[in-house]
PDB file of C-alpha atoms in Angstrom:
ATOM      1  CA  MET A 421       6.595  37.812 -31.130  1.00 79.00           C
ATOM      2  CA  THR A 422       5.418  37.815 -27.555  1.00 94.00           C
ATOM      3  CA  ALA A 423       5.722  39.244 -24.126  1.00 97.00           C
ATOM      4  CA  ILE A 424       6.719  37.140 -21.181  1.00 98.00           C
ATOM      5  CA  VAL A 425       6.990  38.941 -17.838  1.00 98.00           C
ATOM      6  CA  GLY A 426       8.340  37.676 -14.542  1.00 98.00           C
ATOM      7  CA  LEU A 427       8.876  39.114 -11.071  1.00 98.00           C
ATOM      8  CA  VAL A 428       9.748  37.943  -7.587  1.00 98.00           C
ATOM      9  CA  HIS A 429       7.682  39.226  -4.682  1.00 97.00           C
ATOM     10  CA  ARG A 430       8.339  38.037  -1.118  1.00 95.00           C
ATOM     11  CA  GLY A 431       9.957  34.844  -2.350  1.00 95.00           C
ATOM     12  CA  THR A 432       7.179  33.906  -4.768  1.00 97.00           C
ATOM     13  CA  VAL A 433       7.910  33.935  -8.491  1.00 98.00           C
ATOM     14  CA  TYR A 434       5.208  35.223 -10.859  1.00 98.00           C
ATOM     15  CA  ILE A 435       5.401  34.711 -14.629  1.00 98.00           C
ATOM     16  CA  GLY A 436       2.823  35.962 -17.096  1.00 98.00           C
ATOM     17  CA  GLY A 437       2.549  35.719 -20.851  1.00 98.00           C
ATOM     18  CA  ASP A 438       0.414  36.685 -23.756  1.00 98.00           C
ATOM     19  CA  SER A 439      -1.274  34.334 -26.291  1.00 97.00           C
ATOM     20  CA  ALA A 440       0.107  35.612 -29.623  1.00 96.00           C
ATOM     21  CA  GLY A 441       1.475  33.241 -32.211  1.00 94.00           C
ATOM     22  CA  ALA A 442       2.940  35.428 -34.923  1.00 89.00           C
ATOM     23  CA  SER A 443       4.551  34.763 -38.262  1.00 86.00           C
ATOM     24  CA  GLY A 444       5.360  37.837 -40.319  1.00 84.00           C
ATOM     25  CA  TRP A 445       2.200  39.919 -40.458  1.00 85.00           C
ATOM     26  CA  SER A 446      -0.047  36.986 -39.461  1.00 91.00           C
ATOM     27  CA  LEU A 447      -1.109  36.516 -35.869  1.00 91.00           C
ATOM     28  CA  THR A 448      -3.043  33.711 -34.243  1.00 94.00           C
ATOM     29  CA  VAL A 449      -4.358  33.820 -30.680  1.00 95.00           C
ATOM     30  CA  ARG A 450      -3.161  30.443 -29.327  1.00 96.00           C
ATOM     31  CA  ALA A 451      -5.060  28.270 -26.878  1.00 95.00           C
ATOM     32  CA  ASP A 452      -1.852  26.580 -25.599  1.00 95.00           C
ATOM     33  CA  SER A 453      -0.181  28.644 -22.886  1.00 96.00           C
ATOM     34  CA  LYS A 454       3.340  30.036 -23.000  1.00 98.00           C
ATOM     35  CA  VAL A 455       3.414  29.857 -19.205  1.00 98.00           C
ATOM     36  CA  PHE A 456       3.423  26.570 -17.263  1.00 98.00           C
ATOM     37  CA  HIS A 457       4.757  24.520 -14.386  1.00 97.00           C
ATOM     38  CA  ASN A 458       7.155  21.581 -14.921  1.00 97.00           C
ATOM     39  CA  ASN A 459       8.447  19.552 -11.977  1.00 94.00           C
ATOM     40  CA  GLY A 460       8.972  22.372  -9.472  1.00 93.00           C
ATOM     41  CA  TYR A 461       9.898  24.983 -12.041  1.00 97.00           C
ATOM     42  CA  LEU A 462       7.742  27.817 -13.516  1.00 98.00           C
ATOM     43  CA  PHE A 463       8.425  28.605 -17.182  1.00 98.00           C
ATOM     44  CA  GLY A 464       7.423  31.312 -19.680  1.00 98.00           C
ATOM     45  CA  PHE A 465       8.821  31.122 -23.184  1.00 98.00           C
ATOM     46  CA  THR A 466       9.280  33.088 -26.381  1.00 95.00           C
ATOM     47  CA  THR A 467      11.146  32.143 -29.587  1.00 90.00           C
ATOM     48  CA  SER A 468       9.081  29.121 -30.704  1.00 94.00           C
ATOM     49  CA  PHE A 469       6.011  27.159 -29.641  1.00 95.00           C
ATOM     50  CA  ARG A 470       7.926  24.009 -30.553  1.00 95.00           C
ATOM     51  CA  MET A 471      10.679  24.882 -28.139  1.00 96.00           C
ATOM     52  CA  GLY A 472       8.055  25.610 -25.455  1.00 97.00           C
ATOM     53  CA  GLN A 473       6.366  22.282 -26.118  1.00 97.00           C
ATOM     54  CA  LEU A 474       9.649  20.438 -25.653  1.00 97.00           C
ATOM     55  CA  ILE A 475      10.387  22.264 -22.393  1.00 98.00           C
ATOM     56  CA  ARG A 476       6.860  21.629 -21.167  1.00 98.00           C
ATOM     57  CA  TYR A 477       6.436  17.982 -22.152  1.00 98.00           C
ATOM     58  CA  SER A 478       9.888  16.484 -22.675  1.00 98.00           C
ATOM     59  CA  LEU A 479      12.212  18.269 -20.322  1.00 98.00           C
ATOM     60  CA  LYS A 480      12.892  16.452 -17.094  1.00 97.00           C
ATOM     61  CA  PRO A 481      14.437  19.291 -15.079  1.00 97.00           C
ATOM     62  CA  PRO A 482      16.781  18.076 -12.390  1.00 97.00           C
ATOM     63  CA  LYS A 483      16.132  18.814  -8.735  1.00 95.00           C
ATOM     64  CA  PRO A 484      17.998  21.995  -7.748  1.00 95.00           C
ATOM     65  CA  VAL A 485      20.925  21.353  -5.404  1.00 94.00           C
ATOM     66  CA  GLY A 486      23.714  23.454  -3.927  1.00 95.00           C
ATOM     67  CA  ASP A 487      24.481  26.944  -5.228  1.00 96.00           C
ATOM     68  CA  ILE A 488      21.411  27.686  -7.361  1.00 96.00           C
ATOM     69  CA  GLU A 489      23.242  30.025  -9.723  1.00 96.00           C
ATOM     70  CA  ARG A 490      25.919  27.410 -10.470  1.00 97.00           C
ATOM     71  CA  PHE A 491      23.251  24.675 -10.707  1.00 98.00           C
ATOM     72  CA  MET A 492      21.208  26.692 -13.248  1.00 98.00           C
ATOM     73  CA  ALA A 493      24.269  27.471 -15.396  1.00 98.00           C
ATOM     74  CA  THR A 494      25.404  23.857 -15.464  1.00 98.00           C
ATOM     75  CA  LYS A 495      23.106  20.931 -14.621  1.00 98.00           C
ATOM     76  CA  PHE A 496      19.873  22.728 -15.530  1.00 98.00           C
ATOM     77  CA  ILE A 497      21.223  24.038 -18.843  1.00 98.00           C
ATOM     78  CA  ASP A 498      22.701  20.641 -19.664  1.00 97.00           C
ATOM     79  CA  ALA A 499      19.208  19.117 -19.266  1.00 98.00           C
ATOM     80  CA  VAL A 500      17.647  21.868 -21.453  1.00 97.00           C
ATOM     81  CA  ARG A 501      20.309  21.435 -24.173  1.00 95.00           C
ATOM     82  CA  GLU A 502      19.835  17.687 -24.266  1.00 95.00           C
ATOM     83  CA  CYS A 503      16.030  18.063 -24.413  1.00 96.00           C
ATOM     84  CA  LEU A 504      16.166  20.556 -27.293  1.00 95.00           C
ATOM     85  CA  LYS A 505      18.760  18.498 -29.223  1.00 93.00           C
ATOM     86  CA  THR A 506      16.739  15.278 -28.842  1.00 94.00           C
ATOM     87  CA  GLY A 507      13.582  17.136 -29.890  1.00 94.00           C
ATOM     88  CA  GLY A 508      15.243  18.495 -33.026  1.00 91.00           C
ATOM     89  CA  TRP A 509      15.054  22.121 -31.919  1.00 88.00           C
ATOM     90  CA  ALA A 510      18.635  23.118 -31.021  1.00 80.00           C
ATOM     91  CA  ARG A 511      20.542  24.838 -33.838  1.00 79.00           C
ATOM     92  CA  ARG A 512      24.249  24.664 -34.548  1.00 80.00           C
ATOM     93  CA  ASP A 513      25.996  27.479 -36.424  1.00 76.00           C
ATOM     94  CA  SER A 514      29.788  27.775 -36.753  1.00 75.00           C
ATOM     95  CA  GLU A 515      30.236  25.211 -33.988  1.00 76.00           C
ATOM     96  CA  ARG A 516      28.056  27.301 -31.660  1.00 82.00           C
ATOM     97  CA  GLU A 517      24.883  25.762 -30.343  1.00 85.00           C
ATOM     98  CA  GLU A 518      21.711  27.837 -29.888  1.00 88.00           C
ATOM     99  CA  GLY A 519      18.339  27.195 -28.303  1.00 90.00           C
ATOM    100  CA  GLY A 520      15.767  29.797 -27.449  1.00 93.00           C
ATOM    101  CA  THR A 521      14.775  32.378 -24.847  1.00 97.00           C
ATOM    102  CA  PHE A 522      12.619  31.867 -21.756  1.00 98.00           C
ATOM    103  CA  LEU A 523      12.079  32.811 -18.151  1.00 98.00           C
ATOM    104  CA  VAL A 524      12.267  30.223 -15.404  1.00 98.00           C
ATOM    105  CA  GLY A 525      11.424  30.476 -11.756  1.00 98.00           C
ATOM    106  CA  VAL A 526      12.748  28.043  -9.168  1.00 97.00           C
ATOM    107  CA  LYS A 527      13.303  28.183  -5.410  1.00 95.00           C
ATOM    108  CA  GLY A 528      12.082  31.804  -5.230  1.00 96.00           C
ATOM    109  CA  ARG A 529      14.445  33.032  -7.925  1.00 97.00           C
ATOM    110  CA  LEU A 530      13.771  34.261 -11.444  1.00 98.00           C
ATOM    111  CA  PHE A 531      16.228  33.557 -14.269  1.00 98.00           C
ATOM    112  CA  THR A 532      16.321  34.433 -17.962  1.00 98.00           C
ATOM    113  CA  VAL A 533      17.795  31.813 -20.300  1.00 98.00           C
ATOM    114  CA  HIS A 534      18.930  33.357 -23.557  1.00 97.00           C
ATOM    115  CA  ASP A 535      19.338  31.636 -26.904  1.00 94.00           C
ATOM    116  CA  ASP A 536      23.086  31.075 -26.297  1.00 94.00           C
ATOM    117  CA  TYR A 537      22.157  29.241 -23.063  1.00 96.00           C
ATOM    118  CA  GLN A 538      23.514  31.979 -20.792  1.00 97.00           C
ATOM    119  CA  VAL A 539      21.581  32.238 -17.525  1.00 98.00           C
ATOM    120  CA  ALA A 540      20.887  35.725 -16.184  1.00 98.00           C
ATOM    121  CA  GLU A 541      19.268  36.967 -12.985  1.00 98.00           C
ATOM    122  CA  ALA A 542      18.230  40.627 -12.965  1.00 96.00           C
ATOM    123  CA  ALA A 543      19.159  42.627  -9.924  1.00 96.00           C
ATOM    124  CA  ASP A 544      15.767  44.413 -10.060  1.00 96.00           C
ATOM    125  CA  GLY A 545      13.800  41.233  -9.263  1.00 96.00           C
ATOM    126  CA  TYR A 546      11.895  41.311 -12.550  1.00 98.00           C
ATOM    127  CA  ALA A 547      12.533  40.476 -16.182  1.00 98.00           C
ATOM    128  CA  ALA A 548      10.799  40.352 -19.553  1.00 98.00           C
ATOM    129  CA  VAL A 549      11.526  38.628 -22.886  1.00 98.00           C
ATOM    130  CA  GLY A 550       9.969  38.799 -26.325  1.00 97.00           C
ATOM    131  CA  VAL A 551       9.136  41.580 -28.693  1.00 96.00           C
ATOM    132  CA  GLY A 552       7.279  43.477 -25.952  1.00 97.00           C
ATOM    133  CA  ASP A 553      10.073  43.183 -23.401  1.00 98.00           C
ATOM    134  CA  GLU A 554      11.189  46.804 -23.239  1.00 98.00           C
ATOM    135  CA  ILE A 555       7.628  48.073 -22.916  1.00 98.00           C
ATOM    136  CA  ALA A 556       6.875  45.534 -20.191  1.00 98.00           C
ATOM    137  CA  LEU A 557      10.073  46.399 -18.336  1.00 98.00           C
ATOM    138  CA  GLY A 558       9.066  50.077 -18.358  1.00 98.00           C
ATOM    139  CA  ALA A 559       5.731  49.202 -16.802  1.00 98.00           C
ATOM    140  CA  LEU A 560       7.401  46.988 -14.214  1.00 98.00           C
ATOM    141  CA  PHE A 561       9.808  49.768 -13.322  1.00 98.00           C
ATOM    142  CA  ALA A 562       6.968  52.294 -13.076  1.00 98.00           C
ATOM    143  CA  THR A 563       4.981  50.080 -10.700  1.00 98.00           C
ATOM    144  CA  ALA A 564       7.937  48.878  -8.591  1.00 96.00           C
ATOM    145  CA  GLN A 565       7.249  51.252  -5.678  1.00 95.00           C
ATOM    146  CA  SER A 566       3.460  50.886  -5.826  1.00 96.00           C
ATOM    147  CA  ARG A 567       1.301  48.810  -3.530  1.00 95.00           C
ATOM    148  CA  MET A 568      -0.030  46.965  -6.532  1.00 97.00           C
ATOM    149  CA  ALA A 569      -0.331  43.219  -6.150  1.00 98.00           C
ATOM    150  CA  PRO A 570       2.329  41.254  -8.075  1.00 98.00           C
ATOM    151  CA  GLU A 571      -0.260  39.606 -10.357  1.00 98.00           C
ATOM    152  CA  ARG A 572      -1.637  43.068 -11.201  1.00 98.00           C
ATOM    153  CA  ARG A 573       1.854  44.382 -11.994  1.00 98.00           C
ATOM    154  CA  VAL A 574       2.386  41.481 -14.370  1.00 98.00           C
ATOM    155  CA  GLU A 575      -0.987  42.174 -16.019  1.00 98.00           C
ATOM    156  CA  VAL A 576      -0.232  45.924 -16.335  1.00 98.00           C
ATOM    157  CA  ALA A 577       3.144  45.130 -17.954  1.00 98.00           C
ATOM    158  CA  LEU A 578       1.503  42.730 -20.433  1.00 98.00           C
ATOM    159  CA  ARG A 579      -1.302  45.197 -21.234  1.00 98.00           C
ATOM    160  CA  ALA A 580       1.278  47.949 -21.904  1.00 98.00           C
ATOM    161  CA  ALA A 581       3.143  45.572 -24.246  1.00 98.00           C
ATOM    162  CA  GLU A 582      -0.121  44.673 -26.015  1.00 97.00           C
ATOM    163  CA  ARG A 583      -1.032  48.351 -26.404  1.00 97.00           C
ATOM    164  CA  PHE A 584       2.316  49.372 -27.963  1.00 97.00           C
ATOM    165  CA  SER A 585       3.559  46.205 -29.737  1.00 95.00           C
ATOM    166  CA  ALA A 586       1.896  44.586 -32.750  1.00 93.00           C
ATOM    167  CA  GLY A 587       3.156  41.133 -31.685  1.00 93.00           C
ATOM    168  CA  VAL A 588       1.516  40.883 -28.273  1.00 96.00           C
ATOM    169  CA  ARG A 589      -2.101  39.776 -27.647  1.00 97.00           C
ATOM    170  CA  GLY A 590      -4.266  38.705 -24.742  1.00 97.00           C
ATOM    171  CA  PRO A 591      -5.652  36.802 -23.179  1.00 98.00           C
ATOM    172  CA  PHE A 592      -2.909  36.780 -20.607  1.00 98.00           C
ATOM    173  CA  VAL A 593      -1.921  33.946 -18.291  1.00 98.00           C
ATOM    174  CA  CYS A 594      -0.176  34.569 -14.973  1.00 98.00           C
ATOM    175  CA  LEU A 595       0.995  31.727 -12.739  1.00 98.00           C
ATOM    176  CA  SER A 596       2.939  31.837  -9.496  1.00 97.00           C
ATOM    177  CA  GLN A 597       5.204  29.533  -7.562  1.00 95.00           C
ATOM    178  CA  PRO A 598       6.184  29.807  -3.905  1.00 91.00           C
ATOM    179  CA  PRO A 599       9.864  29.142  -3.105  1.00 84.00           C
ATOM    180  CA  GLY A 600       9.258  25.835  -1.344  1.00 76.00           C
ATOM    181  CA  VAL A 601       7.659  24.080  -4.316  1.00 68.00           C
ATOM    182  CA  LEU A 602       9.959  21.337  -5.582  1.00 61.00           C
ATOM    183  CA  SER A 603       7.664  19.016  -7.510  1.00 48.00           C
ATOM    184  CA  GLU A 604       4.283  18.992  -9.224  1.00 45.00           C
TER     185      GLU A 604
END
């Protein structure tokens, strides 16, 4: 249960997220953020706080080289898979391995990594994951032609998701990353 929203504006990636930690009908507003930087990458996660902690504190993401799409689908995903396996998070079912879902920004590009480790890049320049994703995507679409600042668009999308989804709660965190950032 969450809403993670990302967009690219003039080469800078923005990712925002809520603070809900939900289990069934119980919800806790968490102090630990679902949005963070790690070694030149900007992340926002859903699925599990444990998965997010592994990506934040254990993942050593490789430096992007060559064709970024190919790199993300291979070397980057290999590093994520190894991190999640080592941390005890990756699941295996019928010989198929699964992880979790998150957004990642790198080199001015925004990608969605799904639980089957596929890497997607939306043609619209924005994406959302979590229980509030469709609501947030509607808000991003509705504000796409506005003069609204990118941080404000992310906030509006998160507020819309909070308003219409029981699994989304503020406070919201929005971080950005210019395309030239390669290390932290």
